[in-house]
Amino acid sequence: MRNFITRDIAVFLSFLFFGVAILYSIFNINVVQGINAVYTSTYIVPNFVTAVLFDWRAFDTLGECLILVTSVMVTGMVFGRGMYNTDFLKSIFYENVDTANDTNKNVDSIDLGFTSIIKVITMPLSIIIMVLGIITILAGHITPGGGFQGGALIAVAYILGIVGYGITSPLCFTHHFLEKLETYGALFFMIMGALGMFVSGYYLLNISVLNGIPLFPSPESMGSVGLIPYLNIAVGFKVLAGLSSITLLLSTKKIFINADLKNSKF
C-alpha cells in the first residue's frame, strides 16, 4: 500500500510541476511580429521547415525530447508491467475458455495476435512504413520531414507489428534496447550542441566549416547543412525509442496477484 501511495505522490508532483511550468510559459509568451520574415531570409538550408526547427528552435526541440522522456517515465510509473489482463485476451482469442485459463500452459507460447490475414498484411506494411521513416529522417534537411516525423513513423511500424502479432512481433524491440537507443539519441544531440559551443561559444550553433575545412561535407546543390542531418538522426532515435517504450510498457502482460496468494509466505 505504501508503494502505491509513493507512486501516486510522485506522479502528482510531476504533473503539477510541468503543468505550472507550461502555464507560466503560455501566459508570459512574447511573439515578435514579422518573425517569419526573419526565418525565411536567413535560413542556411533549402527547407524552411528544417531551418525553423533547428536553426531557430533547437533548444525547443531539446525541450520536447525531455518532455518525451518524462512521458515515458510517467507511463512506466503508472502502468508498470502493463495494463492488459492476459486472461481476458485469451478468452477472446480462444473458444475454449478452460484451455485459455490453464495455468500450466506456457503463456509465452500462446498467440494473442489477430488472424492470419491481418498478420500477412501487417508485416509488409510495417516494413514499408519503417523504410519511409528512415528516408524521412535522412532527408529531413532537404524535405519537410526530420527526426520527429521519421521517428514517429518507425514507432508506428513497431506498434502495428504489436497490434497484429502481439508482444511476439517479428519487429520486436526489447526494453533494454529501447533504453539504450533513447539514451544514445539524447547524448548525441547534446554532444552535437556542445560541438557548436566549442567552436563558436554558442550552444547548438549550426557549424559546417572549421578553419576552411568542411566538418560535414555535403553536395554543392544542397548547400551547407552542417549539423542538421545529424541532429535529425539523434532526434529520430529519441522519438522512436520514446514512443516504442510507451507502447511496450502498455502492451506487456500485467501480473495479477490472486487473493489466496497474498497471505502466503512467498
Short mmCIF file of C-alpha atoms in Angstrom, two decimals:
data_model
loop_
_atom_site.label_atom_id
_atom_site.label_comp_id
_atom_site.label_asym_id
_atom_site.label_seq_id
_atom_site.Cartn_x
_atom_site.Cartn_y
_atom_site.Cartn_z
CA MET A 1 0.00 0.00 0.00
CA ARG A 2 2.86 2.35 0.82
CA ASN A 3 4.40 1.79 -2.62
CA PHE A 4 1.15 2.78 -4.34
CA ILE A 5 0.91 5.97 -2.25
CA THR A 6 4.52 6.89 -3.06
CA ARG A 7 3.92 6.30 -6.76
CA ASP A 8 0.75 8.42 -6.77
CA ILE A 9 2.52 11.28 -4.98
CA ALA A 10 5.41 11.19 -7.46
CA VAL A 11 3.05 11.22 -10.45
CA PHE A 12 1.00 14.08 -8.93
CA LEU A 13 4.10 16.20 -8.27
CA SER A 14 5.38 15.56 -11.81
CA PHE A 15 2.13 16.68 -13.41
CA LEU A 16 1.93 19.68 -11.04
CA PHE A 17 5.48 20.82 -11.80
CA PHE A 18 5.21 20.56 -15.57
CA GLY A 19 1.67 21.95 -15.58
CA VAL A 20 2.75 25.09 -13.72
CA ALA A 21 5.78 25.46 -16.00
CA ILE A 22 3.65 25.18 -19.15
CA LEU A 23 1.03 27.65 -17.88
CA TYR A 24 3.74 30.11 -16.90
CA SER A 25 5.30 29.86 -20.37
CA ILE A 26 1.94 30.35 -22.12
CA PHE A 27 0.94 33.43 -20.15
CA ASN A 28 4.39 35.03 -20.47
CA ILE A 29 4.97 34.32 -24.15
CA ASN A 30 6.18 37.23 -26.26
CA VAL A 31 5.86 36.81 -30.02
CA VAL A 32 7.75 39.32 -32.15
CA GLN A 33 5.76 40.49 -35.16
CA GLY A 34 7.24 39.59 -38.52
CA ILE A 35 9.41 36.78 -37.20
CA ASN A 36 8.57 34.60 -40.23
CA ALA A 37 10.35 37.11 -42.44
CA VAL A 38 13.47 36.60 -40.34
CA TYR A 39 13.12 32.82 -40.60
CA THR A 40 12.87 32.78 -44.37
CA SER A 41 15.54 35.40 -45.06
CA THR A 42 18.41 33.87 -43.09
CA TYR A 43 17.93 30.13 -43.45
CA ILE A 44 21.00 28.14 -44.45
CA VAL A 45 19.26 25.02 -45.74
CA PRO A 46 16.90 24.72 -48.73
CA ASN A 47 13.96 23.92 -46.47
CA PHE A 48 12.02 26.43 -44.36
CA VAL A 49 10.66 23.76 -42.01
CA THR A 50 14.09 22.41 -41.12
CA ALA A 51 15.57 25.89 -40.90
CA VAL A 52 12.97 26.94 -38.36
CA LEU A 53 13.18 23.66 -36.45
CA PHE A 54 16.93 23.55 -35.89
CA ASP A 55 18.33 26.97 -36.78
CA TRP A 56 15.85 28.80 -34.57
CA ARG A 57 14.16 26.24 -32.34
CA ALA A 58 16.96 23.85 -31.42
CA PHE A 59 16.52 24.47 -27.70
CA ASP A 60 12.79 23.94 -28.05
CA THR A 61 13.48 20.66 -29.84
CA LEU A 62 15.72 19.60 -26.97
CA GLY A 63 12.95 20.51 -24.53
CA GLU A 64 10.43 18.42 -26.46
CA CYS A 65 12.79 15.45 -26.22
CA LEU A 66 12.99 15.93 -22.46
CA ILE A 67 9.18 16.05 -22.29
CA LEU A 68 9.08 12.74 -24.14
CA VAL A 69 11.48 11.27 -21.57
CA THR A 70 9.15 12.46 -18.82
CA SER A 71 6.18 10.85 -20.59
CA VAL A 72 7.98 7.51 -20.74
CA MET A 73 8.88 7.74 -17.05
CA VAL A 74 5.32 8.61 -16.01
CA THR A 75 3.92 5.77 -18.14
CA GLY A 76 6.29 3.32 -16.52
CA MET A 77 5.40 4.59 -13.03
CA VAL A 78 1.64 4.47 -13.62
CA PHE A 79 1.24 1.26 -15.61
CA GLY A 80 4.42 -0.60 -14.69
CA ARG A 81 4.08 -4.10 -16.06
CA GLY A 82 1.26 -3.24 -18.44
CA MET A 83 -2.45 -2.61 -18.39
CA TYR A 84 -3.87 -5.68 -20.15
CA ASN A 85 -5.24 -8.77 -18.47
CA THR A 86 -3.89 -11.72 -20.47
CA ASP A 87 -6.66 -14.00 -19.20
CA PHE A 88 -9.21 -11.67 -20.78
CA LEU A 89 -7.31 -11.68 -24.08
CA LYS A 90 -7.01 -15.46 -24.08
CA SER A 91 -10.76 -15.79 -23.55
CA ILE A 92 -11.26 -13.66 -26.68
CA PHE A 93 -8.86 -15.49 -28.97
CA TYR A 94 -9.71 -18.99 -27.77
CA GLU A 95 -13.12 -20.59 -27.86
CA ASN A 96 -12.26 -22.99 -25.06
CA VAL A 97 -12.01 -20.76 -22.01
CA ASP A 98 -10.89 -23.65 -19.82
CA THR A 99 -7.90 -24.18 -22.07
CA ALA A 100 -7.18 -20.47 -22.05
CA ASN A 101 -7.18 -20.39 -18.26
CA ASP A 102 -4.93 -23.41 -17.91
CA THR A 103 -2.20 -22.18 -15.58
CA ASN A 104 0.15 -24.98 -16.54
CA LYS A 105 0.33 -23.76 -20.12
CA ASN A 106 3.25 -21.55 -21.03
CA VAL A 107 1.91 -18.04 -21.56
CA ASP A 108 4.77 -17.12 -23.88
CA SER A 109 3.70 -19.85 -26.32
CA ILE A 110 0.15 -18.50 -26.57
CA ASP A 111 -0.53 -16.38 -29.63
CA LEU A 112 -2.53 -13.30 -28.66
CA GLY A 113 -2.37 -11.76 -32.12
CA PHE A 114 -5.06 -11.40 -34.76
CA THR A 115 -5.94 -13.69 -37.66
CA SER A 116 -3.51 -14.86 -40.33
CA ILE A 117 -4.95 -12.43 -42.89
CA ILE A 118 -4.18 -9.45 -40.67
CA LYS A 119 -0.70 -10.80 -39.97
CA VAL A 120 0.05 -11.22 -43.68
CA ILE A 121 -0.92 -7.59 -44.30
CA THR A 122 0.68 -6.20 -41.16
CA MET A 123 4.28 -7.26 -41.72
CA PRO A 124 4.83 -5.87 -45.27
CA LEU A 125 3.01 -2.67 -44.30
CA SER A 126 5.17 -2.30 -41.18
CA ILE A 127 8.34 -2.71 -43.22
CA ILE A 128 7.18 -0.11 -45.76
CA ILE A 129 6.33 2.38 -43.00
CA MET A 130 9.68 1.75 -41.32
CA VAL A 131 11.61 2.37 -44.55
CA LEU A 132 9.59 5.56 -45.10
CA GLY A 133 10.53 6.67 -41.59
CA ILE A 134 14.24 6.09 -42.26
CA ILE A 135 14.03 8.08 -45.51
CA THR A 136 12.18 10.88 -43.70
CA ILE A 137 14.94 11.11 -41.09
CA LEU A 138 17.86 11.02 -43.53
CA ALA A 139 16.25 13.51 -45.94
CA GLY A 140 14.84 15.78 -43.26
CA HIS A 141 17.19 18.66 -44.12
CA ILE A 142 16.01 18.88 -47.74
CA THR A 143 12.34 17.89 -47.37
CA PRO A 144 9.57 18.86 -44.93
CA GLY A 145 10.49 15.96 -42.69
CA GLY A 146 13.01 15.24 -39.99
CA GLY A 147 13.72 13.31 -36.85
CA PHE A 148 10.36 13.74 -35.17
CA GLN A 149 8.33 12.67 -38.18
CA GLY A 150 10.65 9.82 -39.14
CA GLY A 151 10.96 8.54 -35.58
CA ALA A 152 7.19 8.60 -35.20
CA LEU A 153 6.78 6.62 -38.44
CA ILE A 154 9.20 3.91 -37.30
CA ALA A 155 7.41 3.74 -33.95
CA VAL A 156 4.09 3.35 -35.80
CA ALA A 157 5.58 0.40 -37.71
CA TYR A 158 6.60 -1.16 -34.40
CA ILE A 159 3.15 -0.53 -32.89
CA LEU A 160 1.46 -2.01 -35.96
CA GLY A 161 3.54 -5.16 -35.53
CA ILE A 162 2.41 -5.44 -31.91
CA VAL A 163 -1.23 -4.97 -32.94
CA GLY A 164 -1.00 -7.80 -35.48
CA TYR A 165 1.30 -10.22 -33.67
CA GLY A 166 1.20 -9.26 -30.00
CA ILE A 167 4.38 -8.86 -27.96
CA THR A 168 5.97 -11.68 -30.01
CA SER A 169 6.04 -9.46 -33.10
CA PRO A 170 8.93 -10.07 -35.55
CA LEU A 171 9.63 -6.32 -35.28
CA CYS A 172 10.18 -6.65 -31.56
CA PHE A 173 12.41 -4.17 -29.72
CA THR A 174 13.47 -5.20 -26.25
CA HIS A 175 13.08 -2.76 -23.38
CA HIS A 176 16.84 -2.62 -22.79
CA PHE A 177 17.46 -1.88 -26.47
CA LEU A 178 14.95 0.98 -26.42
CA GLU A 179 16.54 2.37 -23.25
CA LYS A 180 19.98 2.39 -24.89
CA LEU A 181 18.64 3.88 -28.12
CA GLU A 182 16.87 6.68 -26.26
CA THR A 183 19.97 7.41 -24.20
CA TYR A 184 22.29 7.45 -27.21
CA GLY A 185 19.93 9.72 -29.14
CA ALA A 186 19.76 12.28 -26.33
CA LEU A 187 23.52 12.17 -25.71
CA PHE A 188 24.31 12.52 -29.41
CA PHE A 189 22.02 15.56 -29.68
CA MET A 190 23.68 17.23 -26.70
CA ILE A 191 27.18 16.39 -27.95
CA MET A 192 26.40 17.99 -31.32
CA GLY A 193 25.24 21.09 -29.46
CA ALA A 194 28.42 21.12 -27.39
CA LEU A 195 30.45 20.90 -30.60
CA GLY A 196 28.91 24.18 -31.75
CA MET A 197 29.71 25.76 -28.39
CA PHE A 198 33.30 24.50 -28.56
CA VAL A 199 33.84 26.07 -31.98
CA SER A 200 31.95 29.36 -31.57
CA GLY A 201 30.91 29.71 -27.92
CA TYR A 202 27.20 29.22 -28.74
CA TYR A 203 25.43 26.01 -27.83
CA LEU A 204 23.69 24.23 -30.74
CA LEU A 205 25.11 26.67 -33.28
CA ASN A 206 24.95 25.10 -36.73
CA ILE A 207 28.54 24.88 -37.92
CA SER A 208 29.82 23.46 -41.18
CA VAL A 209 33.37 24.77 -41.67
CA LEU A 210 36.29 24.93 -39.22
CA ASN A 211 39.36 26.87 -40.41
CA GLY A 212 38.27 26.36 -44.00
CA ILE A 213 37.85 22.61 -43.54
CA PRO A 214 34.30 21.28 -44.07
CA LEU A 215 33.32 19.29 -41.00
CA PHE A 216 30.25 17.71 -42.57
CA PRO A 217 30.67 17.63 -46.36
CA SER A 218 27.52 17.74 -48.49
CA PRO A 219 26.76 18.07 -52.22
CA GLU A 220 27.03 21.60 -53.57
CA SER A 221 23.40 21.64 -54.72
CA MET A 222 22.25 21.07 -51.13
CA GLY A 223 24.12 23.97 -49.63
CA SER A 224 25.98 23.84 -46.34
CA VAL A 225 23.68 21.94 -44.00
CA GLY A 226 26.16 21.48 -41.16
CA LEU A 227 24.88 19.69 -38.07
CA ILE A 228 21.23 19.49 -39.09
CA PRO A 229 21.22 15.96 -40.65
CA TYR A 230 22.95 14.56 -37.57
CA LEU A 231 20.56 16.35 -35.24
CA ASN A 232 17.72 14.77 -37.23
CA ILE A 233 19.22 11.32 -36.69
CA ALA A 234 19.59 11.94 -32.95
CA VAL A 235 16.01 13.20 -32.63
CA GLY A 236 14.78 10.26 -34.71
CA PHE A 237 16.42 7.79 -32.31
CA LYS A 238 14.95 9.67 -29.36
CA VAL A 239 11.38 9.80 -30.67
CA LEU A 240 11.46 6.22 -31.96
CA ALA A 241 12.66 4.87 -28.64
CA GLY A 242 10.30 7.03 -26.57
CA LEU A 243 7.08 6.16 -28.38
CA SER A 244 8.05 2.50 -28.68
CA SER A 245 8.87 2.34 -24.96
CA ILE A 246 5.44 3.71 -24.07
CA THR A 247 3.79 1.10 -26.30
CA LEU A 248 5.92 -1.67 -24.83
CA LEU A 249 5.02 -0.65 -21.28
CA LEU A 250 1.32 -0.61 -22.12
CA SER A 251 1.31 -3.90 -24.03
CA THR A 252 3.37 -6.03 -21.64
CA LYS A 253 1.36 -8.60 -19.72
CA LYS A 254 0.24 -7.45 -16.30
CA ILE A 255 0.84 -9.60 -13.24
CA PHE A 256 -2.24 -10.06 -11.09
CA ILE A 257 -1.85 -11.38 -7.56
CA ASN A 258 -4.58 -13.78 -6.56
CA ALA A 259 -6.29 -13.29 -3.22
CA ASP A 260 -5.22 -16.71 -1.99
CA LEU A 261 -1.54 -15.85 -2.60
CA LYS A 262 -1.50 -12.54 -0.77
CA ASN A 263 -1.18 -14.17 2.64
CA SER A 264 1.30 -16.82 1.53
CA LYS A 265 4.90 -16.79 2.66
CA PHE A 266 6.08 -16.17 -0.90
#
